[in-house]
Amino acid sequence: MFKKKVWLLFVVLFVCTGLVREIDTVNAAGAAGSLKLGVNDKLTKIDAVSIKDTYYVSLRDLSLELNLNLTLQGVGIHVQGNNGSIELLNDHATALLPNGKTIPLKTFVENGRTMVPVKMTSHLGFSISFKPAQSLLRVYNSGAKLDDAAFVNQHKKALQQNVPTGTTGTKGKVVYLSFDDGPSATTSQLLDILAKYDAKATFFMLGNNMNAHASQVKRLVKDGHAPALHGMTHVKDKFYASPASALKEMNDDNAILKKITGQSTTLIRTPYGSKPYLTKAYRDKILAQGYHLWDWNVDSEDWRYKNDSNSIYNTVMREVHSLKKSSPVILMHDQKATLKVLPRILAELKKEGYAFHIITSDMEPNNFWNDKR
């Protein structure tokens, strides 16, 4: 009874103060799909709804599954877990951490329910696994006995039915666009094209270029794209001089990203791809620092064909259609020539039912060495 009264008071408070807003309302026209949420070794009945590449769940349902304590306070809702806490502020855009730091964290109210991003659980002591190809979205802590492979195997039948649905990517198909070597003088045009097609991408950027085009780095982060690292020099003999030199380039690159945006990343792509230069000694040195290595499985060859748009388009579509078991990770470059063919590629992929997602740090890396760290 007490919990019901607290939740009723919460809804009334939001209505009376004008804080219930139609922010990314969950409906068939705006959602990219939904998945059942896994918690430790259990596949729950909680629907996680995807909006703009972020999965949201009901805070009330989540609190019951994760044994969270919710306390209504003047500035928002205090969420307490066994291994962490966070305060969701009334502006529906930020949250307060125990150390006093305010972070961006978007929430909204739908049909009397407060919807929160699944990623919020990382502040409560949980890890997150998201593997679109296996329809897996799972939060877990030390109470989990199954790894992801065992979890998928145990819930295989249910997960086969756990396919994202919606207007974007109606068949549950996902493509990961990635752009190397930027930002550049034409990044703003690239971002305009991506926005037109409601497509998100991952940008593997060079440190010196970020310094030269800091405003574009800020914009791509603001637009919901994923910033990632490509080193500093892009010179083979300098980057691969030693494992220490490769690590230093990534760390220096990350420092520049943090200086510009206030955030860092663990996503990296090495110059010219990881094979053959990034041998085990290099990977052990770099990945031990928490970085995640990404290559690609679709090479647009825009670096080769430049202004030959037909060749770039045909290469992309041929390689995308040849993939049978994995989602396409498309390599392109942040350059003027790519702008000419990009709208055609996006339009066709969207027509075929693909959704455009960003690469995230909790995904299993796709690289030439099959190194899953």
C-alpha positions as a Python dict, from the first residue, in 0.01 Angstrom:
ca = {
    (1, 'M'): (0, 0, 0),
    (2, 'F'): (284, 237, 86),
    (3, 'K'): (453, 177, -250),
    (4, 'K'): (127, 247, -433),
    (5, 'K'): (85, 574, -247),
    (6, 'V'): (443, 677, -326),
    (7, 'W'): (395, 609, -695),
    (8, 'L'): (60, 789, -699),
    (9, 'L'): (221, 1088, -532),
    (10, 'F'): (502, 1077, -786),
    (11, 'V'): (265, 1087, -1084),
    (12, 'V'): (56, 1364, -927),
    (13, 'L'): (368, 1565, -854),
    (14, 'F'): (484, 1542, -1215),
    (15, 'V'): (143, 1635, -1351),
    (16, 'C'): (97, 1928, -1115),
    (17, 'T'): (440, 2070, -1186),
    (18, 'G'): (402, 2033, -1559),
    (19, 'L'): (685, 1783, -1584),
    (20, 'V'): (493, 1510, -1763),
    (21, 'R'): (591, 1581, -2120),
    (22, 'E'): (563, 1392, -2443),
    (23, 'I'): (933, 1323, -2474),
    (24, 'D'): (1002, 1050, -2730),
    (25, 'T'): (662, 896, -2660),
    (26, 'V'): (671, 521, -2705),
    (27, 'N'): (444, 425, -2989),
    (28, 'A'): (451, 225, -3308),
    (29, 'A'): (543, 526, -3514),
    (30, 'G'): (845, 633, -3314),
    (31, 'A'): (1001, 323, -3160),
    (32, 'A'): (1269, 125, -3338),
    (33, 'G'): (1165, -197, -3160),
    (34, 'S'): (1156, -380, -2830),
    (35, 'L'): (1327, -671, -2659),
    (36, 'K'): (1256, -869, -2346),
    (37, 'L'): (1512, -776, -2081),
    (38, 'G'): (1737, -1044, -1935),
    (39, 'V'): (1835, -1011, -1568),
    (40, 'N'): (2122, -1235, -1457),
    (41, 'D'): (2014, -1585, -1572),
    (42, 'K'): (1646, -1501, -1619),
    (43, 'L'): (1465, -1370, -1927),
    (44, 'T'): (1205, -1139, -1776),
    (45, 'K'): (872, -1016, -1908),
    (46, 'I'): (997, -658, -1905),
    (47, 'D'): (973, -488, -2245),
    (48, 'A'): (1277, -277, -2326),
    (49, 'V'): (1171, -29, -2595),
    (50, 'S'): (1426, 115, -2837),
    (51, 'I'): (1408, 487, -2909),
    (52, 'K'): (1686, 657, -3101),
    (53, 'D'): (1934, 374, -3034),
    (54, 'T'): (1863, 363, -2659),
    (55, 'Y'): (1659, 95, -2481),
    (56, 'Y'): (1416, 214, -2213),
    (57, 'V'): (1230, 16, -1945),
    (58, 'S'): (975, 94, -1679),
    (59, 'L'): (1153, 202, -1360),
    (60, 'R'): (883, 36, -1152),
    (61, 'D'): (926, -301, -1328),
    (62, 'L'): (1303, -272, -1317),
    (63, 'S'): (1302, -198, -944),
    (64, 'L'): (1109, -518, -873),
    (65, 'E'): (1350, -733, -1075),
    (66, 'L'): (1669, -574, -939),
    (67, 'N'): (1546, -521, -580),
    (68, 'L'): (1592, -146, -600),
    (69, 'N'): (1465, 96, -339),
    (70, 'L'): (1294, 405, -482),
    (71, 'T'): (1257, 719, -276),
    (72, 'L'): (1070, 1027, -397),
    (73, 'Q'): (1264, 1344, -314),
    (74, 'G'): (1211, 1708, -392),
    (75, 'V'): (1456, 1712, -681),
    (76, 'G'): (1368, 1373, -825),
    (77, 'I'): (1376, 1000, -753),
    (78, 'H'): (1656, 841, -554),
    (79, 'V'): (1731, 490, -683),
    (80, 'Q'): (1927, 270, -443),
    (81, 'G'): (2070, -70, -532),
    (82, 'N'): (2292, -307, -338),
    (83, 'N'): (2604, -183, -516),
    (84, 'G'): (2531, 172, -615),
    (85, 'S'): (2281, 454, -638),
    (86, 'I'): (2170, 734, -867),
    (87, 'E'): (1925, 1022, -842),
    (88, 'L'): (1700, 1087, -1142),
    (89, 'L'): (1636, 1460, -1154),
    (90, 'N'): (1301, 1619, -1236),
    (91, 'D'): (1427, 1780, -1556),
    (92, 'H'): (1411, 1437, -1726),
    (93, 'A'): (1751, 1510, -1880),
    (94, 'T'): (2010, 1463, -1604),
    (95, 'A'): (2096, 1248, -1305),
    (96, 'L'): (2307, 1299, -995),
    (97, 'L'): (2578, 1054, -892),
    (98, 'P'): (2683, 993, -530),
    (99, 'N'): (3004, 1192, -587),
    (100, 'G'): (2796, 1499, -673),
    (101, 'K'): (2861, 1483, -1046),
    (102, 'T'): (2567, 1552, -1278),
    (103, 'I'): (2547, 1338, -1592),
    (104, 'P'): (2315, 1341, -1897),
    (105, 'L'): (2045, 1077, -1852),
    (106, 'K'): (1719, 1110, -2039),
    (107, 'T'): (1395, 978, -1888),
    (108, 'F'): (1029, 1033, -1968),
    (109, 'V'): (682, 946, -1842),
    (110, 'E'): (448, 731, -2051),
    (111, 'N'): (104, 620, -1935),
    (112, 'G'): (194, 702, -1575),
    (113, 'R'): (518, 503, -1589),
    (114, 'T'): (864, 653, -1557),
    (115, 'M'): (1080, 511, -1836),
    (116, 'V'): (1456, 495, -1782),
    (117, 'P'): (1744, 384, -2007),
    (118, 'V'): (1878, 35, -1941),
    (119, 'K'): (2229, 186, -1932),
    (120, 'M'): (2133, 346, -1598),
    (121, 'T'): (2192, 6, -1434),
    (122, 'S'): (2567, 46, -1485),
    (123, 'H'): (2558, 300, -1200),
    (124, 'L'): (2392, 40, -976),
    (125, 'G'): (2664, -222, -1000),
    (126, 'F'): (2537, -408, -1306),
    (127, 'S'): (2704, -490, -1636),
    (128, 'I'): (2514, -485, -1966),
    (129, 'S'): (2528, -719, -2265),
    (130, 'F'): (2369, -611, -2591),
    (131, 'K'): (2403, -838, -2895),
    (132, 'P'): (2147, -742, -3159),
    (133, 'A'): (2224, -1040, -3382),
    (134, 'Q'): (2115, -1270, -3100),
    (135, 'S'): (1831, -1046, -2978),
    (136, 'L'): (2010, -1030, -2643),
    (137, 'L'): (1971, -742, -2399),
    (138, 'R'): (2080, -841, -2049),
    (139, 'V'): (2188, -682, -1721),
    (140, 'Y'): (2385, -890, -1476),
    (141, 'N'): (2605, -883, -1169),
    (142, 'S'): (2793, -1138, -958),
    (143, 'G'): (2467, -1327, -907),
    (144, 'A'): (2473, -1448, -1269),
    (145, 'K'): (2599, -1803, -1323),
    (146, 'L'): (2566, -1809, -1702),
    (147, 'D'): (2788, -1625, -1946),
    (148, 'D'): (2625, -1470, -2251),
    (149, 'A'): (2672, -1779, -2469),
    (150, 'A'): (2514, -2006, -2207),
    (151, 'F'): (2233, -1755, -2149),
    (152, 'V'): (2153, -1744, -2520),
    (153, 'N'): (2163, -2123, -2542),
    (154, 'Q'): (1934, -2166, -2240),
    (155, 'H'): (1678, -1915, -2368),
    (156, 'K'): (1732, -1988, -2737),
    (157, 'K'): (1369, -2054, -2824),
    (158, 'A'): (1241, -1745, -2644),
    (159, 'L'): (1516, -1524, -2787),
    (160, 'Q'): (1430, -1634, -3140),
    (161, 'Q'): (1094, -1468, -3080),
    (162, 'N'): (1261, -1175, -2906),
    (163, 'V'): (1321, -981, -3230),
    (164, 'P'): (1301, -600, -3240),
    (165, 'T'): (996, -475, -3426),
    (166, 'G'): (890, -131, -3546),
    (167, 'T'): (906, 101, -3842),
    (168, 'T'): (1284, 131, -3852),
    (169, 'G'): (1437, -208, -3913),
    (170, 'T'): (1107, -398, -3923),
    (171, 'K'): (1283, -730, -3965),
    (172, 'G'): (1515, -674, -3672),
    (173, 'K'): (1810, -610, -3906),
    (174, 'V'): (2086, -379, -3784),
    (175, 'V'): (2373, -213, -3968),
    (176, 'Y'): (2665, -34, -3807),
    (177, 'L'): (2798, 258, -4012),
    (178, 'S'): (3152, 364, -3930),
    (179, 'F'): (3362, 652, -4058),
    (180, 'D'): (3741, 667, -4027),
    (181, 'D'): (4001, 946, -4037),
    (182, 'G'): (3778, 1240, -3941),
    (183, 'P'): (3660, 1483, -3846),
    (184, 'S'): (3711, 1692, -4157),
    (185, 'A'): (3597, 2013, -4322),
    (186, 'T'): (3294, 1828, -4460),
    (187, 'T'): (3186, 1644, -4144),
    (188, 'S'): (2896, 1885, -4098),
    (189, 'Q'): (2756, 1781, -4438),
    (190, 'L'): (2802, 1416, -4345),
    (191, 'L'): (2609, 1472, -4021),
    (192, 'D'): (2333, 1649, -4213),
    (193, 'I'): (2291, 1346, -4440),
    (194, 'L'): (2282, 1105, -4147),
    (195, 'A'): (2020, 1319, -3975),
    (196, 'K'): (1803, 1324, -4288),
    (197, 'Y'): (1788, 944, -4288),
    (198, 'D'): (1764, 913, -3908),
    (199, 'A'): (2088, 713, -3914),
    (200, 'K'): (2343, 686, -3635),
    (201, 'A'): (2711, 606, -3692),
    (202, 'T'): (3038, 547, -3513),
    (203, 'F'): (3328, 784, -3588),
    (204, 'F'): (3683, 651, -3545),
    (205, 'M'): (3867, 982, -3525),
    (206, 'L'): (4227, 1101, -3536),
    (207, 'G'): (4346, 1320, -3252),
    (208, 'N'): (4492, 1601, -3461),
    (209, 'N'): (4177, 1619, -3672),
    (210, 'M'): (3965, 1645, -3358),
    (211, 'N'): (4173, 1940, -3246),
    (212, 'A'): (4126, 2104, -3586),
    (213, 'H'): (3749, 2044, -3599),
    (214, 'A'): (3642, 2043, -3235),
    (215, 'S'): (3297, 2185, -3311),
    (216, 'Q'): (3217, 1887, -3532),
    (217, 'V'): (3322, 1645, -3257),
    (218, 'K'): (3084, 1820, -3020),
    (219, 'R'): (2806, 1812, -3274),
    (220, 'L'): (2835, 1443, -3360),
    (221, 'V'): (2822, 1354, -2990),
    (222, 'K'): (2523, 1585, -2941),
    (223, 'D'): (2349, 1423, -3239),
    (224, 'G'): (2377, 1080, -3078),
    (225, 'H'): (2664, 934, -3277),
    (226, 'A'): (2943, 735, -3110),
    (227, 'P'): (3291, 887, -3083),
    (228, 'A'): (3574, 635, -3116),
    (229, 'L'): (3953, 634, -3154),
    (230, 'H'): (4179, 588, -3458),
    (231, 'G'): (4508, 706, -3309),
    (232, 'M'): (4710, 1019, -3376),
    (233, 'T'): (4939, 985, -3678),
    (234, 'H'): (4790, 718, -3908),
    (235, 'V'): (5151, 653, -4007),
    (236, 'K'): (5225, 281, -4005),
    (237, 'D'): (5589, 301, -3895),
    (238, 'K'): (5505, 542, -3612),
    (239, 'F'): (5185, 381, -3483),
    (240, 'Y'): (5321, 25, -3499),
    (241, 'A'): (5674, 112, -3384),
    (242, 'S'): (5606, -84, -3064),
    (243, 'P'): (5313, -195, -2847),
    (244, 'A'): (5386, 103, -2623),
    (245, 'S'): (5371, 350, -2912),
    (246, 'A'): (5035, 210, -3028),
    (247, 'L'): (4891, 237, -2679),
    (248, 'K'): (5024, 591, -2639),
    (249, 'E'): (4856, 703, -2962),
    (250, 'M'): (4521, 570, -2842),
    (251, 'N'): (4562, 726, -2497),
    (252, 'D'): (4661, 1062, -2648),
    (253, 'D'): (4363, 1041, -2886),
    (254, 'N'): (4132, 966, -2594),
    (255, 'A'): (4269, 1260, -2396),
    (256, 'I'): (4181, 1495, -2681),
    (257, 'L'): (3829, 1351, -2704),
    (258, 'K'): (3782, 1404, -2331),
    (259, 'K'): (3915, 1759, -2352),
    (260, 'I'): (3664, 1845, -2623),
    (261, 'T'): (3355, 1654, -2509),
    (262, 'G'): (3414, 1574, -2144),
    (263, 'Q'): (3390, 1203, -2215),
    (264, 'S'): (3624, 923, -2317),
    (265, 'T'): (3570, 595, -2500),
    (266, 'T'): (3701, 237, -2508),
    (267, 'L'): (3623, 184, -2879),
    (268, 'I'): (3929, 172, -3106),
    (269, 'R'): (4016, 93, -3467),
    (270, 'T'): (4382, 81, -3562),
    (271, 'P'): (4520, 235, -3884),
    (272, 'Y'): (4478, 7, -4190),
    (273, 'G'): (4286, -243, -3977),
    (274, 'S'): (4424, -475, -3714),
    (275, 'K'): (4572, -738, -3949),
    (276, 'P'): (4854, -802, -3999),
    (277, 'Y'): (5022, -541, -3780),
    (278, 'L'): (4838, -563, -3449),
    (279, 'T'): (4985, -892, -3332),
    (280, 'K'): (4915, -1051, -2996),
    (281, 'A'): (5185, -850, -2819),
    (282, 'Y'): (5022, -527, -2936),
    (283, 'R'): (4670, -644, -2850),
    (284, 'D'): (4775, -759, -2506),
    (285, 'K'): (4931, -421, -2437),
    (286, 'I'): (4634, -215, -2561),
    (287, 'L'): (4333, -426, -2469),
    (288, 'A'): (4463, -481, -2116),
    (289, 'Q'): (4385, -112, -2064),
    (290, 'G'): (4016, -174, -2129),
    (291, 'Y'): (4001, -84, -2498),
    (292, 'H'): (3778, -280, -2738),
    (293, 'L'): (3911, -349, -3089),
    (294, 'W'): (3684, -308, -3393),
    (295, 'D'): (3751, -371, -3761),
    (296, 'W'): (3476, -421, -4024),
    (297, 'N'): (3311, -689, -4235),
    (298, 'V'): (3199, -459, -4520),
    (299, 'D'): (3463, -243, -4690),
    (300, 'S'): (3301, 26, -4903),
    (301, 'E'): (3638, 86, -5072),
    (302, 'D'): (3554, 455, -5086),
    (303, 'W'): (3925, 507, -5021),
    (304, 'R'): (3996, 332, -5351),
    (305, 'Y'): (3713, 446, -5578),
    (306, 'K'): (3687, 804, -5449),
    (307, 'N'): (3438, 970, -5689),
    (308, 'D'): (3325, 647, -5856),
    (309, 'S'): (2994, 637, -5667),
    (310, 'N'): (2855, 339, -5856),
    (311, 'S'): (3149, 119, -5762),
    (312, 'I'): (3124, 221, -5395),
    (313, 'Y'): (2748, 159, -5388),
    (314, 'N'): (2774, -179, -5561),
    (315, 'T'): (3056, -289, -5331),
    (316, 'V'): (2861, -202, -5017),
    (317, 'M'): (2538, -369, -5127),
    (318, 'R'): (2715, -681, -5254),
    (319, 'E'): (2903, -729, -4928),
    (320, 'V'): (2601, -651, -4707),
    (321, 'H'): (2393, -908, -4894),
    (322, 'S'): (2670, -1169, -4866),
    (323, 'L'): (2660, -1165, -4484),
    (324, 'K'): (2446, -1445, -4347),
    (325, 'K'): (2501, -1459, -3971),
    (326, 'S'): (2641, -1124, -3860),
    (327, 'S'): (2528, -764, -3880),
    (328, 'P'): (2713, -543, -4131),
    (329, 'V'): (2986, -320, -3992),
    (330, 'I'): (3055, -88, -4284),
    (331, 'L'): (3388, 87, -4327),
    (332, 'M'): (3368, 432, -4487),
    (333, 'H'): (3576, 744, -4457),
    (334, 'D'): (3495, 1096, -4342),
    (335, 'Q'): (3579, 1255, -4678),
    (336, 'K'): (3410, 1472, -4938),
    (337, 'A'): (3383, 1197, -5202),
    (338, 'T'): (3181, 971, -4972),
    (339, 'L'): (2909, 1234, -4936),
    (340, 'K'): (2802, 1180, -5297),
    (341, 'V'): (2713, 812, -5255),
    (342, 'L'): (2606, 803, -4890),
    (343, 'P'): (2240, 910, -4943),
    (344, 'R'): (2193, 633, -5201),
    (345, 'I'): (2337, 371, -4964),
    (346, 'L'): (2127, 489, -4670),
    (347, 'A'): (1807, 502, -4873),
    (348, 'E'): (1851, 147, -5002),
    (349, 'L'): (1945, -2, -4665),
    (350, 'K'): (1650, 169, -4502),
    (351, 'K'): (1421, 41, -4777),
    (352, 'E'): (1547, -312, -4704),
    (353, 'G'): (1447, -275, -4340),
    (354, 'Y'): (1780, -200, -4173),
    (355, 'A'): (1811, 10, -3859),
    (356, 'F'): (2129, 218, -3816),
    (357, 'H'): (2282, 170, -3470),
    (358, 'I'): (2600, 289, -3303),
    (359, 'I'): (2870, 57, -3173),
    (360, 'T'): (2876, 48, -2793),
    (361, 'S'): (3137, -67, -2542),
    (362, 'D'): (2919, -351, -2414),
    (363, 'M'): (2895, -520, -2756),
    (364, 'E'): (3114, -816, -2854),
    (365, 'P'): (3390, -669, -3071),
    (366, 'N'): (3406, -758, -3441),
    (367, 'N'): (3770, -771, -3547),
    (368, 'F'): (3996, -968, -3778),
    (369, 'W'): (4166, -1154, -3492),
    (370, 'N'): (3837, -1266, -3337),
    (371, 'D'): (3966, -1114, -3012),
    (372, 'K'): (3655, -1073, -2793),
    (373, 'R'): (3817, -864, -2521),
}
